[in-house]
Amino acid sequence: MFNLLMSPRTTRTVRGLLGNLVEAAATAVRSIAPTDTPADQPAPAEAPDPTDVYTDDDMPDASAIEAAAAEYERATDQARRADRGKRAAKKVLDKLPAGIYGAWRVFRTPSSRQTPDLAEITRIFKAHNLGPVPMKPCAPSLKVERIDVPADADTLAGVAA
């Protein structure tokens, strides 16, 4: 009987039940905790449009824009799921020594990519009293989200804005 309670399967089951209880408790606390009203929450930051956006004459029709946004959202979700799967597999594979495992050869190759050594650059700037290391912002990320549109609303609201 004691063996049954200590098996890995039982441990996973108990761990899963405890995880479910903790999540249920967290959900209960969140449901009774005061929340900010939408007016209190800051609006998400938006970057300015790039310089090469469509002009009014080149603007595609609304159905093409909706299809592109739907495809972008689908592909983004698919990429996110693939990334999670890749990270999970990499956790196992990163710890393996190079070799052949069944039908798979695991090995490493040196990267040809390089990145600036910010710690060394910062040290050099400080040593020569050059002030802070100059930084530039990254390109803004493109986001799409489905919204509820009233039936009488203009389909291309972005054009009027």
XYZ file of C-alpha atoms in Angstrom:
161
model
C 0.000 0.000 0.000
C 2.821 2.403 0.894
C 4.422 1.661 -2.492
C 1.212 2.699 -4.240
C 1.215 6.057 -2.471
C 4.831 6.755 -3.417
C 4.657 5.831 -7.097
C 5.540 8.576 -9.609
C 2.036 8.373 -11.049
C 0.456 9.057 -7.638
C 2.902 11.899 -7.049
C 1.888 13.493 -10.354
C -1.793 13.064 -9.507
C -1.376 14.644 -6.072
C 0.735 17.445 -7.543
C -1.968 18.034 -10.173
C -4.723 18.152 -7.563
C -2.731 20.582 -5.436
C -2.095 22.732 -8.486
C -5.816 22.770 -9.255
C -6.620 23.759 -5.658
C -4.070 26.576 -5.726
C -5.456 27.843 -9.041
C -9.026 27.686 -7.712
C -7.993 29.648 -4.614
C -6.203 32.254 -6.745
C -9.280 32.605 -8.957
C -11.489 33.053 -5.898
C -9.212 35.763 -4.518
C -9.120 37.535 -7.883
C -12.912 37.429 -8.121
C -13.393 39.245 -4.792
C -10.399 41.573 -5.052
C -11.200 45.137 -6.092
C -10.389 45.782 -9.709
C -9.525 48.987 -11.452
C -12.218 50.476 -13.586
C -11.374 50.852 -17.284
C -11.040 54.606 -16.745
C -8.319 53.993 -14.124
C -6.284 51.719 -16.377
C -3.857 53.387 -18.753
C -4.489 52.810 -22.449
C -1.962 50.503 -24.113
C 0.887 52.427 -25.691
C 0.715 52.709 -29.450
C 3.661 53.467 -31.699
C 3.268 55.832 -34.645
C 2.572 54.368 -38.078
C 5.579 53.648 -40.303
C 6.220 56.024 -43.168
C 5.261 53.573 -45.919
C 1.586 52.960 -45.009
C -1.060 52.761 -47.726
C -2.418 55.984 -49.140
C -6.176 56.408 -49.596
C -5.821 55.449 -53.276
C -3.808 52.266 -52.552
C -5.942 51.066 -49.608
C -7.134 47.445 -50.056
C -10.814 46.701 -49.567
C -12.199 45.869 -46.115
C -12.554 42.134 -46.802
C -8.863 41.861 -47.765
C -7.859 43.695 -44.569
C -10.105 41.474 -42.431
C -8.724 38.337 -44.097
C -5.141 39.508 -43.557
C -5.811 40.330 -39.887
C -7.480 36.949 -39.304
C -4.598 35.127 -40.997
C -2.049 37.150 -39.001
C -3.811 36.301 -35.726
C -4.027 32.596 -36.685
C -0.365 32.446 -37.689
C 0.714 34.309 -34.538
C -1.202 31.859 -32.353
C 0.261 28.914 -34.266
C 3.784 30.345 -33.876
C 3.213 30.832 -30.138
C 2.138 27.194 -29.746
C 5.094 26.008 -31.824
C 7.444 28.135 -29.706
C 6.111 26.545 -26.498
C 6.616 23.064 -27.978
C 10.100 23.962 -29.160
C 11.065 25.307 -25.707
C 9.763 22.144 -23.997
C 11.729 19.885 -26.354
C 14.824 22.056 -26.060
C 14.827 21.654 -22.255
C 15.484 17.945 -22.765
C 17.769 18.213 -25.785
C 19.993 20.976 -24.350
C 21.128 18.668 -21.549
C 22.123 15.803 -23.862
C 25.724 15.288 -24.877
C 26.314 15.159 -28.621
C 25.535 11.732 -30.031
C 23.052 9.515 -31.818
C 19.773 8.792 -30.055
C 17.623 6.352 -31.985
C 17.034 7.906 -35.398
C 18.212 11.358 -34.268
C 21.699 12.872 -34.190
C 22.096 15.593 -31.569
C 25.001 18.011 -32.068
C 25.885 21.686 -31.790
C 27.334 24.113 -34.303
C 28.868 27.503 -33.556
C 26.622 30.456 -34.344
C 27.609 32.950 -37.008
C 25.476 35.640 -35.359
C 27.044 38.193 -33.067
C 25.620 40.601 -30.541
C 27.245 43.601 -28.869
C 28.744 42.919 -25.431
C 26.807 45.599 -23.543
C 28.663 44.967 -20.287
C 32.015 45.618 -21.988
C 30.661 48.645 -23.888
C 29.303 50.084 -20.638
C 32.676 49.494 -18.939
C 34.498 51.329 -21.758
C 32.027 54.239 -21.655
C 32.464 54.560 -17.884
C 36.270 54.302 -18.109
C 36.352 57.198 -20.583
C 33.559 59.262 -18.949
C 31.446 59.112 -22.107
C 28.133 59.080 -20.257
C 25.419 56.481 -20.791
C 25.601 54.015 -23.662
C 23.467 55.336 -26.543
C 20.427 53.142 -27.151
C 17.767 53.177 -29.821
C 14.283 51.680 -29.549
C 13.403 48.430 -31.286
C 10.893 48.374 -34.117
C 7.287 48.428 -32.869
C 5.436 45.106 -32.776
C 2.410 44.653 -35.016
C -0.666 43.530 -33.055
C -4.166 42.643 -34.201
C -7.229 41.904 -32.104
C -10.810 41.088 -33.000
C -13.292 43.690 -31.765
C -17.070 43.891 -31.703
C -18.262 46.315 -34.358
C -21.815 47.683 -34.330
C -23.750 46.882 -37.510
C -24.036 50.552 -38.512
C -20.333 51.390 -37.935
C -18.040 52.353 -40.781
C -16.110 49.222 -41.873
C -12.825 51.036 -42.383
C -12.710 53.042 -39.176
C -8.921 53.245 -39.441
C -9.209 55.326 -42.639
C -11.306 57.990 -40.932
C -8.938 58.249 -37.952
